C-alpha cells in the first residue's frame, strides 16, 4: 500500500472526531434507566418476557444521541406478533410514553416510542434473537483492537454525511458498514482482527435453527493486532482505496464468518448442495450481484440485497470520491464529510 507521505497528519483530527461522536457515560445510564422502565411495564402484562438491547446502542458502534433498539424475547403460543405489538402500544401510551406507534406491517414489525423523561426514542421488536447475538459478535470484535471502533465511527459518520447509509434508498445499513470494516481489518497483513468464527467455540447459541458459534474470550486477544502498526489515518485511506479500486464487486462476497472473500461462483456451486443459500441463487439468476455482504450467522442473508443498479453507482462514486480526497485533498477531515 502506498499512502501519501504526510498521511499521519490526519491521525489527530480523526481521533478528535471519533472522541466527539462517542456517547458520554450519562447517556448510557439513561438508556439503562429507560430499559428498566419498559421492563416493568411489559412484565405486568407478560411476566416471562425479557428485554434486550441490540443494534448500535449495544454493539459499541453507536453515536451519541442515537435511537435505541430493544428486543422483547418471549414465547408466542399461537398469538400473533401484531396483536402483541398493538397491546404493547396501548400499555406504553397509557403510561405517558410519547409518539407511540405500532408498525405491524414492516419487514421487522416494531413499536416505536419516545420517553419524555430521558428524551430517548426507541424501537421495540419481538423475538429478533439473531440480532441480539450478532450485536454481541460485533461488540466482541470491537474489544480486540481499538482501531475497529475508530474506523467504524469515521466510516459511519462519512456514510451519514454523504447519505449512503439509507437502506430505503438502496444504500447500506450501519450493520453492513461494520461488517465491511471487520472484514477489511481481517484482511490486513499482518491481520488486525482474527476470524472469531474460525476459532475454538466458547460461545454457542441455536437461534431459529441457525447455529451461532464462535470464540468470545476476547480479553485473551488484546494483543492480536499489535504486529500491525498501521495508524487510523492509514486505515481510513486504505479502506476507501480498497472499496474504490480493489474490490471485485461482481465476483466477491465479503465474509466475516470465514475471514476471507468468497466468490459468487463458489456460492452458486454451494447453492446446488444446500437449500439454505436459495436467496442467493435467485440473485445470481437475476444478475443482481452488485455488492455482496454475507451475514455472519444467517449465511443466506445478503446485506447488499437492498442495493440496485442505480444505488450501486452512487455508492461506488462515493467510495471513489472518498479515496481521491484521502489521497489528494489538503483538508480531508472536512471535505470527506461535506454534506451531500
Ligand atoms: P445506527 O442505528 O445507524 O447507529 O446503527 P445500528 O447498528 O443500530 O443499525 P440498525 O438500527 O440499522 O440495525 C439494528 C440491528 O439489526 C443491527 O445492528 C443488527 O444487529 C440487526 N440486523 C440484522 N440484519 C439486519 C439487516 O439486514 N439490516 C439491518 N439494518 N440490521 C440488521
Ligand atoms: Mg439502530
Coordinates of C-alpha atoms and ligand atoms in Angstrom, one line a residue:
X1 CA 0.0 0.0 0.0
X2 CA 1.4 3.4 -1.0
X3 CA 0.0 6.0 1.4
X4 CA 0.7 9.7 0.8
X5 CA 3.9 10.7 2.7
X6 CA 2.1 13.0 5.1
X7 CA -1.0 10.8 5.8
X8 CA -0.2 10.6 9.5
X9 CA -1.0 14.3 9.9
X10 CA -4.6 13.2 9.8
X11 CA -4.4 10.9 12.9
X12 CA -5.1 13.7 15.4
X13 CA -8.1 15.2 13.7
X14 CA -9.6 11.7 13.1
X15 CA -9.2 10.8 16.7
X16 CA -10.7 14.0 17.9
X17 CA -13.7 13.4 15.6
X18 CA -14.0 9.8 17.0
X19 CA -14.0 11.1 20.6
X20 CA -16.6 13.7 19.8
X21 CA -19.0 11.1 18.4
X22 CA -18.8 8.6 21.4
X23 CA -21.8 8.8 23.7
X24 CA -21.0 10.2 27.1
X25 CA -21.5 7.9 30.1
X26 CA -24.6 9.6 31.3
X27 CA -26.3 8.7 28.1
X28 CA -25.6 5.0 28.7
X29 CA -27.1 5.4 32.2
X30 CA -30.2 6.9 30.8
X31 CA -30.6 4.1 28.3
X32 CA -30.4 1.5 31.1
X33 CA -32.9 3.6 33.0
X34 CA -35.4 3.6 30.1
X35 CA -34.9 -0.2 29.7
X36 CA -35.8 -0.7 33.3
X37 CA -39.0 1.4 33.0
X38 CA -40.0 -0.6 29.9
X39 CA -39.3 -3.9 31.5
X40 CA -41.6 -3.0 34.4
X41 CA -44.4 -2.0 32.1
X42 CA -44.1 -5.1 29.9
X43 CA -43.8 -7.6 32.8
X44 CA -47.2 -6.5 34.2
X45 CA -48.8 -8.0 31.1
X46 CA -46.2 -10.6 30.1
X47 CA -44.3 -11.8 33.2
X48 CA -41.9 -14.1 31.4
X49 CA -40.9 -11.6 28.7
X50 CA -37.3 -10.3 28.8
X51 CA -35.9 -7.2 27.1
X52 CA -32.5 -6.9 25.5
X53 CA -30.7 -4.0 23.9
X54 CA -29.3 -4.7 20.5
X55 CA -28.0 -2.7 17.5
X56 CA -25.7 0.3 17.9
X57 CA -26.6 1.1 21.5
X58 CA -25.2 -2.3 22.5
X59 CA -22.6 -3.2 19.8
X60 CA -20.3 -0.3 20.9
X61 CA -20.6 1.4 17.5
X62 CA -23.4 3.8 18.5
X63 CA -23.1 7.6 18.2
X64 CA -24.2 10.0 20.8
X65 CA -27.9 10.7 20.8
X66 CA -28.9 7.8 18.6
X67 CA -32.2 5.8 19.0
X68 CA -32.0 2.6 20.8
X69 CA -33.1 -0.8 19.6
X70 CA -34.8 -3.2 22.0
X71 CA -35.8 -6.8 21.5
X72 CA -38.5 -8.4 23.5
X73 CA -38.0 -12.1 23.9
X74 CA -41.0 -14.3 24.8
X75 CA -42.7 -17.5 23.9
X76 CA -45.5 -17.0 21.4
X77 CA -48.2 -19.7 21.8
X78 CA -50.5 -19.2 18.8
X79 CA -50.5 -15.4 19.4
X80 CA -50.0 -13.0 16.6
X81 CA -47.0 -10.7 16.9
X82 CA -49.1 -7.8 15.6
X83 CA -51.6 -8.3 18.4
X84 CA -48.8 -8.1 21.0
X85 CA -47.3 -5.0 19.4
X86 CA -50.7 -3.3 19.5
X87 CA -51.2 -4.4 23.1
X88 CA -47.8 -3.0 24.0
X89 CA -48.5 0.3 22.2
X90 CA -51.6 0.6 24.4
X91 CA -49.7 0.0 27.5
X92 CA -47.0 2.5 26.6
X93 CA -49.5 5.1 25.6
X94 CA -51.4 4.9 28.8
X95 CA -48.1 5.3 30.7
X96 CA -47.1 8.6 29.4
X97 CA -44.7 7.5 26.7
X98 CA -44.8 9.7 23.6
X99 CA -45.1 9.2 19.8
X100 CA -46.2 5.6 20.3
X101 CA -46.7 3.9 17.0
X102 CA -47.1 0.1 16.2
X103 CA -45.7 -0.7 12.7
X104 CA -47.1 -4.1 12.3
X105 CA -46.5 -4.4 8.6
X106 CA -42.8 -3.5 8.4
X107 CA -40.2 -6.2 7.4
X108 CA -39.3 -6.3 11.1
X109 CA -42.5 -5.3 12.9
X110 CA -41.9 -2.9 15.8
X111 CA -43.5 -0.5 18.2
X112 CA -41.8 3.0 18.3
X113 CA -41.9 5.3 21.2
X114 CA -40.2 8.3 22.8
X115 CA -39.6 8.7 26.5
X116 CA -40.1 12.3 27.6
X117 CA -38.1 11.8 30.8
X118 CA -34.8 10.8 29.1
X119 CA -35.6 12.1 25.6
X120 CA -34.6 8.8 24.1
X121 CA -36.5 7.3 21.2
X122 CA -36.7 3.5 20.8
X123 CA -37.9 0.7 18.5
X124 CA -39.1 -2.5 20.1
X125 CA -39.3 -5.7 18.1
X126 CA -40.3 -9.2 19.2
X127 CA -38.0 -12.3 19.2
X128 CA -35.3 -10.9 16.9
X129 CA -32.8 -13.0 18.8
X130 CA -30.3 -13.3 16.0
X131 CA -29.9 -9.6 16.1
X132 CA -29.1 -9.8 19.8
X133 CA -26.5 -12.4 19.0
X134 CA -24.9 -10.6 16.1
X135 CA -24.8 -7.5 18.3
X136 CA -22.7 -9.5 20.8
X137 CA -20.4 -10.6 18.0
X138 CA -19.8 -7.0 16.8
X139 CA -19.2 -5.9 20.4
X140 CA -16.7 -8.7 20.9
X141 CA -14.8 -7.8 17.8
X142 CA -14.6 -4.1 19.0
X143 CA -12.8 -5.2 22.1
X144 CA -9.9 -6.8 20.3
X145 CA -8.4 -3.7 18.7
X146 CA -9.5 0.0 19.3
X147 CA -8.8 0.7 15.6
X148 CA -12.0 -1.1 14.6
X149 CA -14.2 1.2 16.7
X150 CA -12.3 4.3 15.4
X151 CA -12.6 3.2 11.8
X152 CA -16.3 2.3 12.1
X153 CA -17.1 5.7 13.7
X154 CA -15.4 7.6 10.9
X155 CA -16.9 5.4 8.2
X156 CA -20.4 5.7 9.7
X157 CA -20.0 9.5 10.0
X158 CA -18.9 9.7 6.4
X159 CA -21.8 7.5 5.2
X160 CA -24.4 9.6 7.1
X161 CA -22.9 12.9 5.9
X162 CA -22.9 11.6 2.3
X163 CA -26.4 10.0 2.6
X164 CA -25.2 6.5 1.7
X165 CA -26.5 5.0 5.0
X166 CA -30.1 4.7 3.9
X167 CA -31.4 1.2 3.1
X168 CA -34.7 2.6 1.9
X169 CA -32.8 4.5 -0.8
X170 CA -30.8 1.4 -1.8
X171 CA -27.6 2.2 0.1
X172 CA -26.1 0.2 3.0
X173 CA -27.1 -0.2 6.7
X174 CA -24.8 0.7 9.5
X175 CA -24.6 -3.0 10.2
X176 CA -23.3 -3.6 6.7
X177 CA -20.6 -1.0 7.1
X178 CA -19.5 -2.5 10.4
X179 CA -19.1 -5.9 8.6
X180 CA -17.1 -4.2 5.8
X181 CA -14.8 -2.7 8.4
X182 CA -14.3 -6.0 10.3
X183 CA -13.7 -7.8 7.0
X184 CA -11.2 -5.2 6.0
X185 CA -9.2 -5.5 9.2
X186 CA -9.2 -9.3 8.9
X187 CA -7.5 -8.9 5.5
X188 CA -4.7 -6.5 6.6
X189 CA -1.2 -8.1 6.6
X190 CA -0.4 -8.7 9.4
X191 CA -4.1 -9.1 10.3
X192 CA -5.5 -6.6 12.8
X193 CA -8.6 -8.8 13.6
X194 CA -8.9 -12.6 13.8
X195 CA -11.8 -14.6 12.5
X196 CA -13.7 -15.5 15.7
X197 CA -16.0 -17.9 14.0
X198 CA -13.0 -19.9 12.7
X199 CA -11.6 -20.4 16.2
X200 CA -12.5 -22.7 19.1
X201 CA -16.1 -22.4 20.2
X202 CA -16.5 -20.8 23.6
X203 CA -19.9 -19.3 22.9
X204 CA -22.8 -21.1 21.4
X205 CA -26.5 -20.3 20.7
X206 CA -29.0 -22.0 18.5
X207 CA -31.4 -19.4 17.3
X208 CA -34.3 -20.3 15.0
X209 CA -32.3 -23.3 13.7
X210 CA -29.2 -21.2 13.0
X211 CA -26.1 -22.3 14.9
X212 CA -24.1 -19.4 16.2
X213 CA -20.7 -20.5 17.4
X214 CA -17.5 -18.5 18.0
X215 CA -14.6 -17.7 20.3
X216 CA -15.8 -15.0 22.6
X217 CA -13.0 -14.8 25.2
X218 CA -11.7 -11.7 23.5
X219 CA -9.9 -10.5 26.6
X220 CA -7.3 -13.1 25.6
X221 CA -6.8 -11.4 22.2
X222 CA -5.9 -7.9 23.3
X223 CA -2.5 -8.0 21.6
X224 CA -3.8 -9.7 18.5
X225 CA -3.3 -6.7 16.1
X226 CA -0.1 -5.3 17.7
X227 CA 2.2 -6.7 15.0
X228 CA 0.4 -4.4 12.6
X229 CA 1.4 -0.8 13.3
X230 CA -1.0 0.9 10.8
X231 CA -2.4 4.2 12.1
X232 CA -6.1 5.2 11.9
X233 CA -5.3 7.7 9.1
X234 CA -3.6 4.9 7.1
X235 CA -6.5 2.6 7.7
X236 CA -9.1 5.1 6.6
X237 CA -7.1 5.8 3.5
X238 CA -6.7 2.1 2.7
X239 CA -10.4 1.3 3.5
X240 CA -11.6 3.8 0.9
X241 CA -8.9 2.8 -1.6
X242 CA -10.0 -0.8 -1.2
X243 CA -13.7 -0.1 -1.9
X244 CA -12.9 2.3 -4.7
X245 CA -10.3 0.3 -6.6
X246 CA -9.6 -3.1 -5.3
X247 CA -12.9 -4.9 -4.5
X248 CA -14.3 -7.1 -7.2
X249 CA -18.0 -6.2 -7.0
X250 CA -19.2 -8.7 -9.5
X251 CA -17.4 -11.8 -8.0
X252 CA -16.5 -11.3 -4.4
X253 CA -18.6 -11.9 -1.3
X254 CA -17.4 -10.3 1.9
X255 CA -17.5 -13.0 4.6
X256 CA -16.6 -12.1 8.2
X257 CA -17.7 -15.7 9.1
X258 CA -14.7 -17.2 7.2
X259 CA -12.4 -14.2 7.5
X260 CA -12.0 -14.3 3.7
X261 CA -13.5 -13.2 0.5
X262 CA -15.7 -15.9 -1.1
X263 CA -16.5 -16.0 -4.8
X264 CA -20.1 -15.8 -6.1
X265 CA -19.2 -18.6 -8.4
X266 CA -18.4 -20.8 -5.4
X267 CA -21.7 -19.7 -3.8
X268 CA -23.6 -20.7 -7.0
X269 CA -22.0 -24.1 -6.6
X270 CA -22.8 -24.4 -2.9
X271 CA -26.4 -23.4 -3.7
X272 CA -26.8 -26.7 -5.6
X273 CA -25.8 -28.6 -2.5
X274 CA -27.8 -26.7 0.1
X275 CA -31.2 -25.2 0.4
X276 CA -30.0 -22.5 2.8
X277 CA -28.5 -20.4 0.2
X278 CA -31.5 -20.2 -2.0
X279 CA -31.9 -16.4 -1.7
X280 CA -28.5 -16.1 -3.3
X281 CA -29.5 -18.2 -6.3
X282 CA -32.3 -16.0 -7.2
X283 CA -30.0 -13.1 -7.1
X284 CA -27.4 -14.8 -9.3
X285 CA -30.3 -15.6 -11.7
X286 CA -31.4 -12.0 -11.7
X287 CA -27.8 -10.9 -12.1
X288 CA -28.3 -8.5 -9.2
X289 CA -24.9 -9.3 -7.8
X290 CA -23.9 -5.7 -7.2
X291 CA -22.3 -5.9 -3.8
X292 CA -22.4 -9.0 -1.6
X293 CA -22.0 -8.9 2.2
X294 CA -22.8 -12.2 3.9
X295 CA -24.4 -12.1 7.3
X296 CA -22.1 -13.8 9.8
X297 CA -24.8 -16.2 11.1
X298 CA -27.6 -16.1 8.7
X299 CA -25.5 -17.1 5.7
X300 CA -28.3 -16.9 3.2
X301 CA -28.9 -13.3 4.1
X302 CA -27.0 -10.8 1.9
X303 CA -26.8 -7.3 3.4
X304 CA -26.2 -6.0 -0.1
X305 CA -29.6 -7.1 -1.3
X306 CA -31.0 -3.6 -0.9
X307 CA -28.6 -2.2 -3.5
X308 CA -29.9 -1.8 -7.0
X309 CA -28.3 -0.7 -10.3
X310 CA -28.8 3.0 -9.5
X311 CA -27.7 3.0 -5.9
X312 CA -24.6 0.9 -6.7
X313 CA -23.3 3.7 -8.9
X314 CA -24.0 6.2 -6.1
X315 CA -22.1 4.1 -3.6
X316 CA -19.1 3.4 -5.9
X317 CA -18.8 7.0 -6.8
X318 CA -18.8 7.9 -3.1
X319 CA -16.1 5.4 -2.4
X320 CA -14.0 6.9 -5.3
X321 CA -14.7 10.4 -4.1
X322 CA -13.5 9.5 -0.6
X323 CA -10.4 7.7 -1.9
X324 CA -9.5 10.7 -4.0
X325 CA -10.0 13.1 -1.1
X326 CA -7.9 10.9 1.2
X327 CA -5.1 11.0 -1.4
X328 CA -5.1 14.5 -2.8
X329 CA -7.2 16.9 -0.7
X330 CA -5.4 19.3 1.7
X331 CA -8.1 19.0 4.3
X332 CA -9.8 15.6 4.1
X333 CA -11.2 15.8 7.7
X334 CA -13.5 18.5 6.4
X335 CA -14.0 17.6 2.7
X336 CA -14.7 14.0 3.3
X337 CA -17.8 14.8 5.5
X338 CA -19.2 17.7 3.5
X339 CA -23.0 17.2 3.3
X340 CA -24.2 15.7 0.1
Ligands
LIG1 P1 -27.4 3.0 13.7 O1 -28.8 2.9 14.3 O2 -27.3 3.6 12.3 O3 -26.5 3.7 14.6 O4 -26.8 1.5 13.7 P2 -27.5 0.1 14.1 O5 -26.3 -0.8 14.2 O6 -28.3 0.2 15.3 O7 -28.2 -0.3 12.8 P3 -29.8 -0.6 12.6 O8 -30.6 0.2 13.5 O9 -30.0 -0.4 11.1 O10 -29.9 -2.2 12.8 C1 -30.0 -2.7 14.1 C2 -29.5 -4.1 14.2 O11 -30.3 -5.1 13.5 C3 -28.1 -4.3 13.6 O12 -27.1 -3.9 14.5 C4 -28.1 -5.9 13.5 O13 -27.8 -6.4 14.8 C5 -29.5 -6.2 13.1 N1 -29.7 -6.6 11.7 C6 -29.8 -7.9 11.3 N2 -30.0 -8.0 10.0 C7 -30.0 -6.7 9.5 C8 -30.2 -6.2 8.2 O14 -30.4 -6.8 7.2 N3 -30.2 -4.8 8.2 C9 -30.1 -4.1 9.3 N4 -30.1 -2.7 9.2 N5 -29.9 -4.6 10.5 C10 -29.9 -5.9 10.6
LIG2 MG1 -30.1 1.5 15.5

